[in-house]
mmCIF file of C-alpha atoms and ligand atoms in Angstrom:
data_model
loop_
_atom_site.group_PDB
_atom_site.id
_atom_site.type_symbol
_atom_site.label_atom_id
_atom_site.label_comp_id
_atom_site.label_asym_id
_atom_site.label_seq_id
_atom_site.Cartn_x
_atom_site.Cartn_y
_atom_site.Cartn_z
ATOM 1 C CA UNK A 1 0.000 0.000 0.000
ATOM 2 C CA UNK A 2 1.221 3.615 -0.759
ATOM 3 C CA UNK A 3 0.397 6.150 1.721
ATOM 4 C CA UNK A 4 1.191 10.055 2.208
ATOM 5 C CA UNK A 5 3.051 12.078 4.765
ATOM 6 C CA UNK A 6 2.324 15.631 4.860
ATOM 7 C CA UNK A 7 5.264 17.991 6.309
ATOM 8 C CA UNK A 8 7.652 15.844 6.313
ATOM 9 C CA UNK A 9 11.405 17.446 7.091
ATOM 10 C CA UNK A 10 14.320 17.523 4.986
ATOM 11 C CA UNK A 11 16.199 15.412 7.823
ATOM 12 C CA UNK A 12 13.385 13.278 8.981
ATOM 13 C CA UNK A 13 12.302 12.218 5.259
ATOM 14 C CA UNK A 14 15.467 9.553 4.998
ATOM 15 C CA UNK A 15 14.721 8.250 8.043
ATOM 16 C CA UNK A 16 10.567 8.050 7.448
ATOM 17 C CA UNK A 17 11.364 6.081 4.032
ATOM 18 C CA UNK A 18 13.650 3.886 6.115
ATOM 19 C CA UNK A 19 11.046 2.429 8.279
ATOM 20 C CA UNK A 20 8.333 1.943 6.416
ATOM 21 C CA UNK A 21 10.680 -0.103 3.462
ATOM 22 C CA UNK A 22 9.678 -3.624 3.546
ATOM 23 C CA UNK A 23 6.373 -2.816 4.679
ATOM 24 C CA UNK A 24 4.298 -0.073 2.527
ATOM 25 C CA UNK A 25 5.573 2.898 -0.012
ATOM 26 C CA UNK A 26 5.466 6.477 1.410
ATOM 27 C CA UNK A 27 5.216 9.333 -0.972
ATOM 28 C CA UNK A 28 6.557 12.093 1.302
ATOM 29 C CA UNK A 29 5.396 15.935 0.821
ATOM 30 C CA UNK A 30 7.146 18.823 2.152
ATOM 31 C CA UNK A 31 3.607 20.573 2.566
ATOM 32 C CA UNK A 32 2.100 20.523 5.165
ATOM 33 C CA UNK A 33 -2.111 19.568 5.546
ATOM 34 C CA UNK A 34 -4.768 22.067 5.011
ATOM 35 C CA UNK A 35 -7.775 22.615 3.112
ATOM 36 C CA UNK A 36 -5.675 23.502 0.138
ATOM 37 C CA UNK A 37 -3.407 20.359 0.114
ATOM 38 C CA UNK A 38 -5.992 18.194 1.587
ATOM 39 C CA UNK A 39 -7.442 16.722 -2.206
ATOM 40 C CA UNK A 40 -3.910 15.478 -3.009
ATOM 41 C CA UNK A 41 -4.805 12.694 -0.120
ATOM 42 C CA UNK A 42 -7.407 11.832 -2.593
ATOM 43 C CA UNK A 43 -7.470 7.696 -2.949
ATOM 44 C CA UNK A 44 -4.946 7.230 0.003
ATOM 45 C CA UNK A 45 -6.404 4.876 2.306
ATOM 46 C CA UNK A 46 -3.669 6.440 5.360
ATOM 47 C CA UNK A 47 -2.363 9.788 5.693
ATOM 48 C CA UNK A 48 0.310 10.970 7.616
ATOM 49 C CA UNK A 49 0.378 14.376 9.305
ATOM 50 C CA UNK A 50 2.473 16.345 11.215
ATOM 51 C CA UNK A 51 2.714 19.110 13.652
ATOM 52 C CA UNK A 52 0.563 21.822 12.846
ATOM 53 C CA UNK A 53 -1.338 20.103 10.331
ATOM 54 C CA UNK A 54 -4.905 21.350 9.751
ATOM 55 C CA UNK A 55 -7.215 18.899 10.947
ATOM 56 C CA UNK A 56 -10.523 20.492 11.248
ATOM 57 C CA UNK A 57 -14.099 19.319 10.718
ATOM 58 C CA UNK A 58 -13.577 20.515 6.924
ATOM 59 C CA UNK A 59 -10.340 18.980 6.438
ATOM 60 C CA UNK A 60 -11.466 15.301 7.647
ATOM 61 C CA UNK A 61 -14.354 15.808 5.633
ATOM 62 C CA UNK A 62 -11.757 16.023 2.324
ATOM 63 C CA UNK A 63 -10.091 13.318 3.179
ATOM 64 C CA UNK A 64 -12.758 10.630 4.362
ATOM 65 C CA UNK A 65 -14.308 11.907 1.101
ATOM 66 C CA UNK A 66 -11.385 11.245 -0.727
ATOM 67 C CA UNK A 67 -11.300 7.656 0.196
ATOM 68 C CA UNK A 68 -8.962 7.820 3.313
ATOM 69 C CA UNK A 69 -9.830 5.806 6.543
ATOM 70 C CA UNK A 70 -6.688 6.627 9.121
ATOM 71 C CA UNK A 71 -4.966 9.656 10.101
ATOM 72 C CA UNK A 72 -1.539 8.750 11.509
ATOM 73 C CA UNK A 73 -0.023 12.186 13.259
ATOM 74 C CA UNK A 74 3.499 12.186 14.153
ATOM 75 C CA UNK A 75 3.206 14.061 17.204
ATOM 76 C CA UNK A 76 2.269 13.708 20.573
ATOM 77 C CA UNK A 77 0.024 17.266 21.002
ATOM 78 C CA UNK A 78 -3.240 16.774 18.687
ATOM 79 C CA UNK A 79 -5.289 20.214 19.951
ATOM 80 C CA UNK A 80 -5.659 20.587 16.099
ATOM 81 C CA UNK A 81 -7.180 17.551 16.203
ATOM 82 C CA UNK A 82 -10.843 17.735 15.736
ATOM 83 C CA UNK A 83 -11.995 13.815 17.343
ATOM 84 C CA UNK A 84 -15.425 14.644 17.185
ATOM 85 C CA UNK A 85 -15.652 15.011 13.721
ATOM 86 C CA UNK A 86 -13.359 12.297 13.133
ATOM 87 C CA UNK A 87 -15.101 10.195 14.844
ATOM 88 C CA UNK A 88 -18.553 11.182 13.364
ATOM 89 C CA UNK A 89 -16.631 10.529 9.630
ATOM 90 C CA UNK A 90 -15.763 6.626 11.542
ATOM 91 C CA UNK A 91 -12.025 7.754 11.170
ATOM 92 C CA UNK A 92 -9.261 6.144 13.203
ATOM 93 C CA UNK A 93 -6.762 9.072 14.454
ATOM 94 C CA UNK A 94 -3.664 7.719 15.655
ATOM 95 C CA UNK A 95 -0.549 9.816 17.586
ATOM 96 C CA UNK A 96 2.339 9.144 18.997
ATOM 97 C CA UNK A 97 1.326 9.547 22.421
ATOM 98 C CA UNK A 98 5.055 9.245 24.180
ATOM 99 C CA UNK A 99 8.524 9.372 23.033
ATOM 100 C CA UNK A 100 12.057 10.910 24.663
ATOM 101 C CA UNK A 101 10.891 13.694 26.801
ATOM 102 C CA UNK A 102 14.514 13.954 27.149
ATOM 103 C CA UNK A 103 14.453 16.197 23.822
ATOM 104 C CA UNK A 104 12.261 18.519 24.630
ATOM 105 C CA UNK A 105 13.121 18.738 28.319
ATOM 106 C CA UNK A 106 16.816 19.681 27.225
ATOM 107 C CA UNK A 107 15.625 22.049 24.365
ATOM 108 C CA UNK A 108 13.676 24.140 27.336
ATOM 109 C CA UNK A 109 16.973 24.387 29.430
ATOM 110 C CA UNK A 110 18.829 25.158 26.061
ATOM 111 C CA UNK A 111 16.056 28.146 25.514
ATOM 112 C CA UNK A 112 16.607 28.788 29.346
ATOM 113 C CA UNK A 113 20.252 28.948 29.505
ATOM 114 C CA UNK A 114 20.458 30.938 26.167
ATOM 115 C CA UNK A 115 18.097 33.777 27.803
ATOM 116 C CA UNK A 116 19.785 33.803 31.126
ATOM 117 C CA UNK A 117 23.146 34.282 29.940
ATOM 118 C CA UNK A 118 22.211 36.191 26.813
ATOM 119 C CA UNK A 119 24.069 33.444 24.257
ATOM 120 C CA UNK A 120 22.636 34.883 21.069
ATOM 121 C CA UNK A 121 23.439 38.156 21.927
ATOM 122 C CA UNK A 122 27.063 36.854 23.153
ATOM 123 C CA UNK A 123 27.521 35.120 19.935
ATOM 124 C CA UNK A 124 26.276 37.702 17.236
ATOM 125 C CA UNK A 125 29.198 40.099 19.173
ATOM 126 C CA UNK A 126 31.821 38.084 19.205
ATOM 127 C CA UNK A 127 31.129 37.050 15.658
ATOM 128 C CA UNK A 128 31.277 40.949 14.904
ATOM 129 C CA UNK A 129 35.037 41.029 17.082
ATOM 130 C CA UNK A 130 33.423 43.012 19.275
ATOM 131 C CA UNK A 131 34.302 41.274 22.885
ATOM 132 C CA UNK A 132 32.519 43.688 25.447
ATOM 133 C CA UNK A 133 30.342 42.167 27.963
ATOM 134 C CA UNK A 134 27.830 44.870 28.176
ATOM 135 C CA UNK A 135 24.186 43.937 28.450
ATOM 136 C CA UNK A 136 25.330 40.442 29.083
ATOM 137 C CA UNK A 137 25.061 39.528 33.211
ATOM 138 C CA UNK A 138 23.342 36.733 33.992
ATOM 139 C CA UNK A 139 22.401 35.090 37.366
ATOM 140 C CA UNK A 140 23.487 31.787 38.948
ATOM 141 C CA UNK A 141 20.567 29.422 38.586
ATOM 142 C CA UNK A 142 21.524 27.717 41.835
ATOM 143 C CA UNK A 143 19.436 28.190 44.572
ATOM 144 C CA UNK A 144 17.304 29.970 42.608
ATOM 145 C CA UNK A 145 13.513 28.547 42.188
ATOM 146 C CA UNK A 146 11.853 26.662 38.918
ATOM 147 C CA UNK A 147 8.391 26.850 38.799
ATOM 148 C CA UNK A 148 7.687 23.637 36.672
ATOM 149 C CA UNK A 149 4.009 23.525 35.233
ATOM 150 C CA UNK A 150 2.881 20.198 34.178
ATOM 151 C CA UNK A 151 4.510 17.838 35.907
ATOM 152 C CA UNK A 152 4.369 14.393 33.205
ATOM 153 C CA UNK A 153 7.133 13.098 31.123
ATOM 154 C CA UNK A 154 9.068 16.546 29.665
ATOM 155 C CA UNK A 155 7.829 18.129 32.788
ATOM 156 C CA UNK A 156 9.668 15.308 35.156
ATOM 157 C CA UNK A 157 12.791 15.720 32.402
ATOM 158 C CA UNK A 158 13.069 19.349 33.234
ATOM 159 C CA UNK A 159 12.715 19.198 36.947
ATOM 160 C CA UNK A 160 15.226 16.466 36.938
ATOM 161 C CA UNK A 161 18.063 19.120 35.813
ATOM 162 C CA UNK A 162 16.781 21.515 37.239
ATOM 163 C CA UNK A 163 17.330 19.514 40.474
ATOM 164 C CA UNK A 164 21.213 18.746 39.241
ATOM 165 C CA UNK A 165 21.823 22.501 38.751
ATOM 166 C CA UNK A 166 20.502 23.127 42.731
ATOM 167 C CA UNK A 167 17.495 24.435 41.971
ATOM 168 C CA UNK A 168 14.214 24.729 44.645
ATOM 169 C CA UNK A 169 11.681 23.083 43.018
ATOM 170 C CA UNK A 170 7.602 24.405 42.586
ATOM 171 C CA UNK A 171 5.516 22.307 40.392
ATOM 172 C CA UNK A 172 1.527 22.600 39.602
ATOM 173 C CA UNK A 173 -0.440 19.760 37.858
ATOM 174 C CA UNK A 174 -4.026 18.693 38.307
ATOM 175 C CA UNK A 175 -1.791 15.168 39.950
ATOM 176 C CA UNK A 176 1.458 14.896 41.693
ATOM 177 C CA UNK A 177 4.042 13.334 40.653
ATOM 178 C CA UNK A 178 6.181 11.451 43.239
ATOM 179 C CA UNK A 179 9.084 11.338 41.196
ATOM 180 C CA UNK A 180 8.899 15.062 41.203
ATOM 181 C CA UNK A 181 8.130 14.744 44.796
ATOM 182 C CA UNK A 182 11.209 12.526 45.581
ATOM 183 C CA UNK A 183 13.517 15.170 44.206
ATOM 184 C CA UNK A 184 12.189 17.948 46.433
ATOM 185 C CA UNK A 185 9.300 19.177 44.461
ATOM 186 C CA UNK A 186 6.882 21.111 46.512
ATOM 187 C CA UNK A 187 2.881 21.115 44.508
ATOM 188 C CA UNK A 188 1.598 24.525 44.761
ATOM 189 C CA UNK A 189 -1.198 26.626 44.031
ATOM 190 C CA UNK A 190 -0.680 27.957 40.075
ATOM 191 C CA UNK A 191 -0.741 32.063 41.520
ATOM 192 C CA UNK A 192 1.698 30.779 44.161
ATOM 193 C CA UNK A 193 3.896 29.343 41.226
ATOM 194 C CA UNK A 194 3.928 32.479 39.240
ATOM 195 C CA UNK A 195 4.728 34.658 41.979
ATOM 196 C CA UNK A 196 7.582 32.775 43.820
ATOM 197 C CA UNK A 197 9.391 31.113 40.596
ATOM 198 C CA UNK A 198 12.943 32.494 38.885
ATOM 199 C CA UNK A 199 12.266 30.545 36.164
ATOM 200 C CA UNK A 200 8.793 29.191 34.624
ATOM 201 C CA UNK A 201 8.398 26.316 32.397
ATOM 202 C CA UNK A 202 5.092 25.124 30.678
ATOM 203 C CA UNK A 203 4.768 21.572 30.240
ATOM 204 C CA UNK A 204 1.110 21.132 29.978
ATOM 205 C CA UNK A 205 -0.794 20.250 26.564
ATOM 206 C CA UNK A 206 -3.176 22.750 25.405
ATOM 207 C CA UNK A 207 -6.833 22.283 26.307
ATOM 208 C CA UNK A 208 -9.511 24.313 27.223
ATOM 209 C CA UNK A 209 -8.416 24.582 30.523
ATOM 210 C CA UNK A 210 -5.151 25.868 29.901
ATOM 211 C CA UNK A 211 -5.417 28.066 27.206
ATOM 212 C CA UNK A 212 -3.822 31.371 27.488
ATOM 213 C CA UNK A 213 -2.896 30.099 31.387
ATOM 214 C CA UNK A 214 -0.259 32.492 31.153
ATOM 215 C CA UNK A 215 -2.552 35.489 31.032
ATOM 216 C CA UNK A 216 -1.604 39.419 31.880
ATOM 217 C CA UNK A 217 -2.755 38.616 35.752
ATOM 218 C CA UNK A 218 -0.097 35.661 35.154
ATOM 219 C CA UNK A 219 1.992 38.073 33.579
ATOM 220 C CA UNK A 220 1.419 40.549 36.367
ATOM 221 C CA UNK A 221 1.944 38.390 39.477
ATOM 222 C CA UNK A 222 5.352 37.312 37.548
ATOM 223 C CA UNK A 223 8.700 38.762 39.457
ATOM 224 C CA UNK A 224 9.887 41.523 37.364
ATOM 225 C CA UNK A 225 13.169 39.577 36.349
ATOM 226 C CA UNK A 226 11.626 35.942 36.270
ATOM 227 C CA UNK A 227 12.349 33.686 33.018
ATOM 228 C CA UNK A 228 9.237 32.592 30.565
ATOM 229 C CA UNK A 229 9.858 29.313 28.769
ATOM 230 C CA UNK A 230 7.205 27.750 26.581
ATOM 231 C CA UNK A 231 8.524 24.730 24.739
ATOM 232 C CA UNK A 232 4.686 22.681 24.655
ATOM 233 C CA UNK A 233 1.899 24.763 23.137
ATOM 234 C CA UNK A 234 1.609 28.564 21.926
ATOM 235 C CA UNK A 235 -1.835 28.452 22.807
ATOM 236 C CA UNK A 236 -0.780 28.373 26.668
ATOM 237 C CA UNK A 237 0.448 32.127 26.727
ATOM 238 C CA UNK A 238 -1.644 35.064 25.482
ATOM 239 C CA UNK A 239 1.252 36.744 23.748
ATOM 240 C CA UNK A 240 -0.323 39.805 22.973
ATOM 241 C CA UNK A 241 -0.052 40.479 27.027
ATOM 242 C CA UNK A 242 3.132 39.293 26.487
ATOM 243 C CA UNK A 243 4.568 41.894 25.011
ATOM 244 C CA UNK A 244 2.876 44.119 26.729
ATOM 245 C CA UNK A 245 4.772 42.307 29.526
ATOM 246 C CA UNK A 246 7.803 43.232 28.023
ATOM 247 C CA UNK A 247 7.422 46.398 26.793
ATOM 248 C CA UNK A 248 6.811 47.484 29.990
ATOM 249 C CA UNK A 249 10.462 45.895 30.579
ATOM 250 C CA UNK A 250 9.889 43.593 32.717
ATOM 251 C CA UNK A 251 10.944 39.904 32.485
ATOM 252 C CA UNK A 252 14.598 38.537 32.311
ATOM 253 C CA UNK A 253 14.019 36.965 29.093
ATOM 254 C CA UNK A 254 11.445 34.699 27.324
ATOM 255 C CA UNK A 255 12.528 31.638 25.266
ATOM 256 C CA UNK A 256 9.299 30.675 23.100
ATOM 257 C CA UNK A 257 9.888 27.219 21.203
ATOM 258 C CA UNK A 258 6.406 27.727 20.301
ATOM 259 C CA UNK A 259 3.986 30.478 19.302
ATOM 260 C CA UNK A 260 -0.106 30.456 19.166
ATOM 261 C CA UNK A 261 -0.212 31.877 15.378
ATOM 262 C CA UNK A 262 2.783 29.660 14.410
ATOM 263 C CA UNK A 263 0.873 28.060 11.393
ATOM 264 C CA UNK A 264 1.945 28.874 8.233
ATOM 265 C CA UNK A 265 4.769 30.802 9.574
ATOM 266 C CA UNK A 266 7.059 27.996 11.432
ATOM 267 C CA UNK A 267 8.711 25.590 9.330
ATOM 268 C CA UNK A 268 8.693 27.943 6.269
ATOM 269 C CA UNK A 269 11.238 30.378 4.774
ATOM 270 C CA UNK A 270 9.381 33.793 5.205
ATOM 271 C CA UNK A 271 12.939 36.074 5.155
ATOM 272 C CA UNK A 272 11.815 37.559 1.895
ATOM 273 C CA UNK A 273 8.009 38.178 2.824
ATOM 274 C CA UNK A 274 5.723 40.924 4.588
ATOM 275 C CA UNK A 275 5.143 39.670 8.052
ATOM 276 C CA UNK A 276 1.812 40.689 8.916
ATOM 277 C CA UNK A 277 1.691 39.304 12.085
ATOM 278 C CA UNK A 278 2.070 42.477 14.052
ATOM 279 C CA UNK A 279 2.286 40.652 17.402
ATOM 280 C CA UNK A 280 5.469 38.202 16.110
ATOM 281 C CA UNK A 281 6.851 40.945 14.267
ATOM 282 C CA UNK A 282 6.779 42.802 18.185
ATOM 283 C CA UNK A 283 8.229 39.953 19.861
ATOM 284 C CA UNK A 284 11.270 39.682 17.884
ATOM 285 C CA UNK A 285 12.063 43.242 18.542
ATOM 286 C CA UNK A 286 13.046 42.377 22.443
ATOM 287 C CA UNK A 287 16.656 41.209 22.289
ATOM 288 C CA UNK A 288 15.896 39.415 25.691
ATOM 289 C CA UNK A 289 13.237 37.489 23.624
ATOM 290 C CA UNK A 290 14.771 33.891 21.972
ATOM 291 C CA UNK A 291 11.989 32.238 19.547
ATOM 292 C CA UNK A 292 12.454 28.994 17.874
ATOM 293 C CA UNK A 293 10.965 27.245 15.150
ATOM 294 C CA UNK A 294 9.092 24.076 17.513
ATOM 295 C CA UNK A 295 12.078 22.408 17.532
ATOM 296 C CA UNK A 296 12.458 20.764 20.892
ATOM 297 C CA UNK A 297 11.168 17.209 19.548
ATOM 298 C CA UNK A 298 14.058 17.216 16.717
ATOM 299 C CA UNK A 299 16.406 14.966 18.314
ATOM 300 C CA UNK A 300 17.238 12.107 16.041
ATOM 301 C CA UNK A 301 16.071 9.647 19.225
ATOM 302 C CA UNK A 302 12.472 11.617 19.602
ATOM 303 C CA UNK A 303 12.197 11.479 15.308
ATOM 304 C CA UNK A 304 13.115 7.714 15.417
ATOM 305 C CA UNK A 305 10.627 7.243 18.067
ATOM 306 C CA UNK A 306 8.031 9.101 16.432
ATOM 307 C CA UNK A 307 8.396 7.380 13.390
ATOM 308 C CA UNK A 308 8.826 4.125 15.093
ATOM 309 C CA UNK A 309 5.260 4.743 16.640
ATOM 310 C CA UNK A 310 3.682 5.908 13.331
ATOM 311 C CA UNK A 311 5.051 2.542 11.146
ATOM 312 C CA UNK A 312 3.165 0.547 14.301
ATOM 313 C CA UNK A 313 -0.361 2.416 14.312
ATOM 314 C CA UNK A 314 -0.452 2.594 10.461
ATOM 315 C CA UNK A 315 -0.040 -1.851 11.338
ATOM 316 C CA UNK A 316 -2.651 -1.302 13.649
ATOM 317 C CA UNK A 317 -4.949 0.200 11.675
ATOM 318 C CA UNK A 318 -4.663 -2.320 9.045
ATOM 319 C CA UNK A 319 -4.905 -4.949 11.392
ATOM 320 C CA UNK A 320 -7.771 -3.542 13.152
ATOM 321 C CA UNK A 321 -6.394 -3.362 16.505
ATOM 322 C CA UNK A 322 -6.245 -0.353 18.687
ATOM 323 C CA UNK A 323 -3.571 1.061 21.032
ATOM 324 C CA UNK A 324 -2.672 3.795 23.597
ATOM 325 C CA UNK A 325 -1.816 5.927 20.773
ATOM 326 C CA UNK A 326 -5.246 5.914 19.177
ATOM 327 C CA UNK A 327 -7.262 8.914 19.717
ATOM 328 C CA UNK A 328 -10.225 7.280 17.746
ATOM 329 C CA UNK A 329 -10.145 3.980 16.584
ATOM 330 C CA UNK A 330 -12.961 3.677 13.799
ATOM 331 C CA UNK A 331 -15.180 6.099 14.759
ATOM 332 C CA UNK A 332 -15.196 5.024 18.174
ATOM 333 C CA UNK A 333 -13.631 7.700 20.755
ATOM 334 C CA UNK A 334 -12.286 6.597 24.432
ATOM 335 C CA UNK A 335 -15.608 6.718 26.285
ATOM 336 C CA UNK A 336 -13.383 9.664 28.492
ATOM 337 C CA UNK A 337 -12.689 11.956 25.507
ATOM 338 C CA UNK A 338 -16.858 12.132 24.719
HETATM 339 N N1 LIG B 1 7.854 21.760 21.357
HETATM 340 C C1 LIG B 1 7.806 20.489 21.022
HETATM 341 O O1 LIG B 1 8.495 20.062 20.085
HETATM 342 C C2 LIG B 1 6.925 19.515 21.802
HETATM 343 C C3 LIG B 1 7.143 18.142 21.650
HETATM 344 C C4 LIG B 1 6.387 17.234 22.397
HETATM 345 C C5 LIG B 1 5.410 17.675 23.254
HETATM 346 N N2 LIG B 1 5.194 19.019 23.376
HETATM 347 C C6 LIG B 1 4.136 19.496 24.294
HETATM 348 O O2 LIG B 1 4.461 19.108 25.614
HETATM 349 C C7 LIG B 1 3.252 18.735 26.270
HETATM 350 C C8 LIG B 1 3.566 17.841 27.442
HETATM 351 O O3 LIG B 1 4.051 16.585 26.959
HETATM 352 P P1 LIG B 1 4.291 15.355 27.975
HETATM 353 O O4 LIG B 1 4.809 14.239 27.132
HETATM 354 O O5 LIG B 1 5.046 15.782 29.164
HETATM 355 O O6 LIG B 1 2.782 15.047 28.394
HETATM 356 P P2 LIG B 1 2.283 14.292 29.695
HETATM 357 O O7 LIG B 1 0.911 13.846 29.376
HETATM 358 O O8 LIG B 1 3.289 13.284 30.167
HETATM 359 O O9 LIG B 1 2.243 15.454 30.790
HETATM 360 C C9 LIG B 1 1.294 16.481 30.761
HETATM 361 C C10 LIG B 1 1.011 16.883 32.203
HETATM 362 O O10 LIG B 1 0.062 17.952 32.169
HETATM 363 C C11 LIG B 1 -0.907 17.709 33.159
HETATM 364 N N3 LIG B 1 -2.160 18.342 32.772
HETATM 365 C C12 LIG B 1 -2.984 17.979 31.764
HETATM 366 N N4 LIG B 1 -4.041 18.808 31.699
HETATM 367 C C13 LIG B 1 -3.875 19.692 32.706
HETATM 368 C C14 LIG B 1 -4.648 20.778 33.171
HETATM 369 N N5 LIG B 1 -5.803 21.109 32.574
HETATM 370 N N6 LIG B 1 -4.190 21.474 34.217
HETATM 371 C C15 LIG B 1 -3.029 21.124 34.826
HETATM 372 N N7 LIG B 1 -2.244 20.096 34.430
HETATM 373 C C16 LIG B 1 -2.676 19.397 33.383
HETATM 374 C C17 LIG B 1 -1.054 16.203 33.255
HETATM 375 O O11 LIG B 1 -1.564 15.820 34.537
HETATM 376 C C18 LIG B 1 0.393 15.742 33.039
HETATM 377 O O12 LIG B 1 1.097 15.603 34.237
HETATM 378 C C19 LIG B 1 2.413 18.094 25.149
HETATM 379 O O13 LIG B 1 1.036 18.150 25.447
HETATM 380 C C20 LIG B 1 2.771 18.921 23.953
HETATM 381 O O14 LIG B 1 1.835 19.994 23.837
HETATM 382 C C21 LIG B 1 5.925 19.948 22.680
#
């Protein structure tokens, strides 16, 4: 069987072909999935989709239209997702619901460290022979406090460093985790978090609850020199207050991994276009500001992983079995997720 992969990356196409040889062709596409791209899934019983695919009510409709019966998205995240839909069209959605939180978890220290000890700006100097330190004093991290929200895999990743670098520890998550617990983690109140944390984190996947949980009252209760890292989902900080945030000059620095408009933007060379996203455009501007293209999961273990997981649900599927990584397995959601 021949199936298509949407948005698949220079580096991760080799790899992609690799795993599914011996077992089905895969026509890989650098676009990515939206209501313009979706009719070239036409007659392809399993699609492949990444990050930041569109996968709306509309788009499903294309593509169960179109003859296609499985969606298999190589990412963990799937708040583009629309399940309801999918399973109203008797789709089977599949995701890779784990795989090394390690990558991300090390990205969000690499945004962390970069911002606390101004590395870009460091590097564009020095690159320029101009060796002044200026502008560039950062602040030990140890004994210093991470506020660490969401508390699962990448979450438990991060606090574990942050514990080897001497850090005090404040998590929030709707559960514990005594792993977090065993290294010193203290569960607080999400205010309490904001208020008493050097350095903030976001770990928690985007849902109604926590969208824009980083809000201008979060913003506001923030300490004036605390550190803003969001390497999960845009959606979680209301960026517009952000840079008000900032433009009032508060905040150490803010390494973003991920933005809430970052479709159609991230993953695409737009150096020779009009940006007409004001709000980006804004950010940038702030040299304590570090944003990256959601790159936290492109380790070669995480890609290998999430491939790994794809070539198994796309077997699944076929098979008709279901798995943990099924977010609808023919039409039929977990009786949770209704
Ligand atoms: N930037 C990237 O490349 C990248 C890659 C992978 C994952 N992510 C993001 O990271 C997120 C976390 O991934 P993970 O593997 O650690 O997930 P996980 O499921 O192991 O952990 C998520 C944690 O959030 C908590 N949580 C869920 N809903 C909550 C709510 N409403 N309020 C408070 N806590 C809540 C859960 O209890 C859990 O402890 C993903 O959802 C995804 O959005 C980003």
């Amino acid at each position: 069987m021949e199936i298509v992969a949407f948005g698949v990356q220079a580096d991760e196409r080799p790899l992609l072909e690799k795993a599914f040889d011996g077992h089905h062709q895969v026509r890989c596409l650098d676009v990515f999935l939206n209501r313009d791209t979706a009719p070239i899934a036409h007659g392809y019983e399993v699609v492949s989709t990444s990050v930041n695919a569109d996968l709306s009510a509309e788009v499903l409709q294309t593509l169960a239209a179109g003859g296609t019966k499985m969606v298999a998205q190589r990412s963990t995240g799937f708040n583009n997702i629309d399940l309801e839909a999918a399973a109203d069209l008797g789709l089977t959605i599949g995701r890779v619901s784990s795989y090394s939180p390690y990558a991300v978890a090390e990205f969000a220290w690499a945004l962390a460290l970069a911002v606390n000890r101004r590395l870009v700006r460091a590097a564009n100097r020095t690159r320029n022979f101009d060796f002044r330190l200026d502008g560039l004093l950062g602040r030990d991290l140890r004994g210093r406090t991470a506020g660490v929200v969401g508390t699962g895999r990448i979450g438990e990743a991060f606090t574990r460093i942050a514990h080897g670098f001497g850090m005090n520890l404040l998590g929030w998550d709707l559960a514990e985790n005594p792993e977090c617990v065993a290294l010193g983690m203290r569960y607080v109140p999400r205010e309490r978090l904001f208020a008493e944390a050097d350095l903030i984190t976001l770990h928690v996947p985007l849902v109604e609850d926590t969208r824009h949980l980083v809000d201008a009252a979060a913003l506001a209760a923030m300490k004036d020199d605390a550190i803003l890292i969001n390497s999960s989902r845009g959606g979680l900080v209301d960026t517009a207050a952000l840079v008000e945030t900032l433009k009032a000059g508060r905040l150490t620095g803010v390494g973003l991994d991920v933005y809430e408009e970052e479709a159609g933007l991230f993953y695409f060379d737009r150096s020779l276009d009009v940006i007409d996203d004001d709000t980006l455009a804004r950010l940038m501007t702030f040299a304590n500001v570090l944003v990256t293209s959601h790159q936290a999961y492109f380790t070669e273990e995480a890609v290998g992983q999430i491939i790994e997981t794809t070539v198994a649900n796309v077997e699944d599927h076929l098979a008709g079995r279901t798995s943990e990584h099924m977010l609808v397995t023919r039409g039929q959601l977990p009786s949770a997720a209704r």
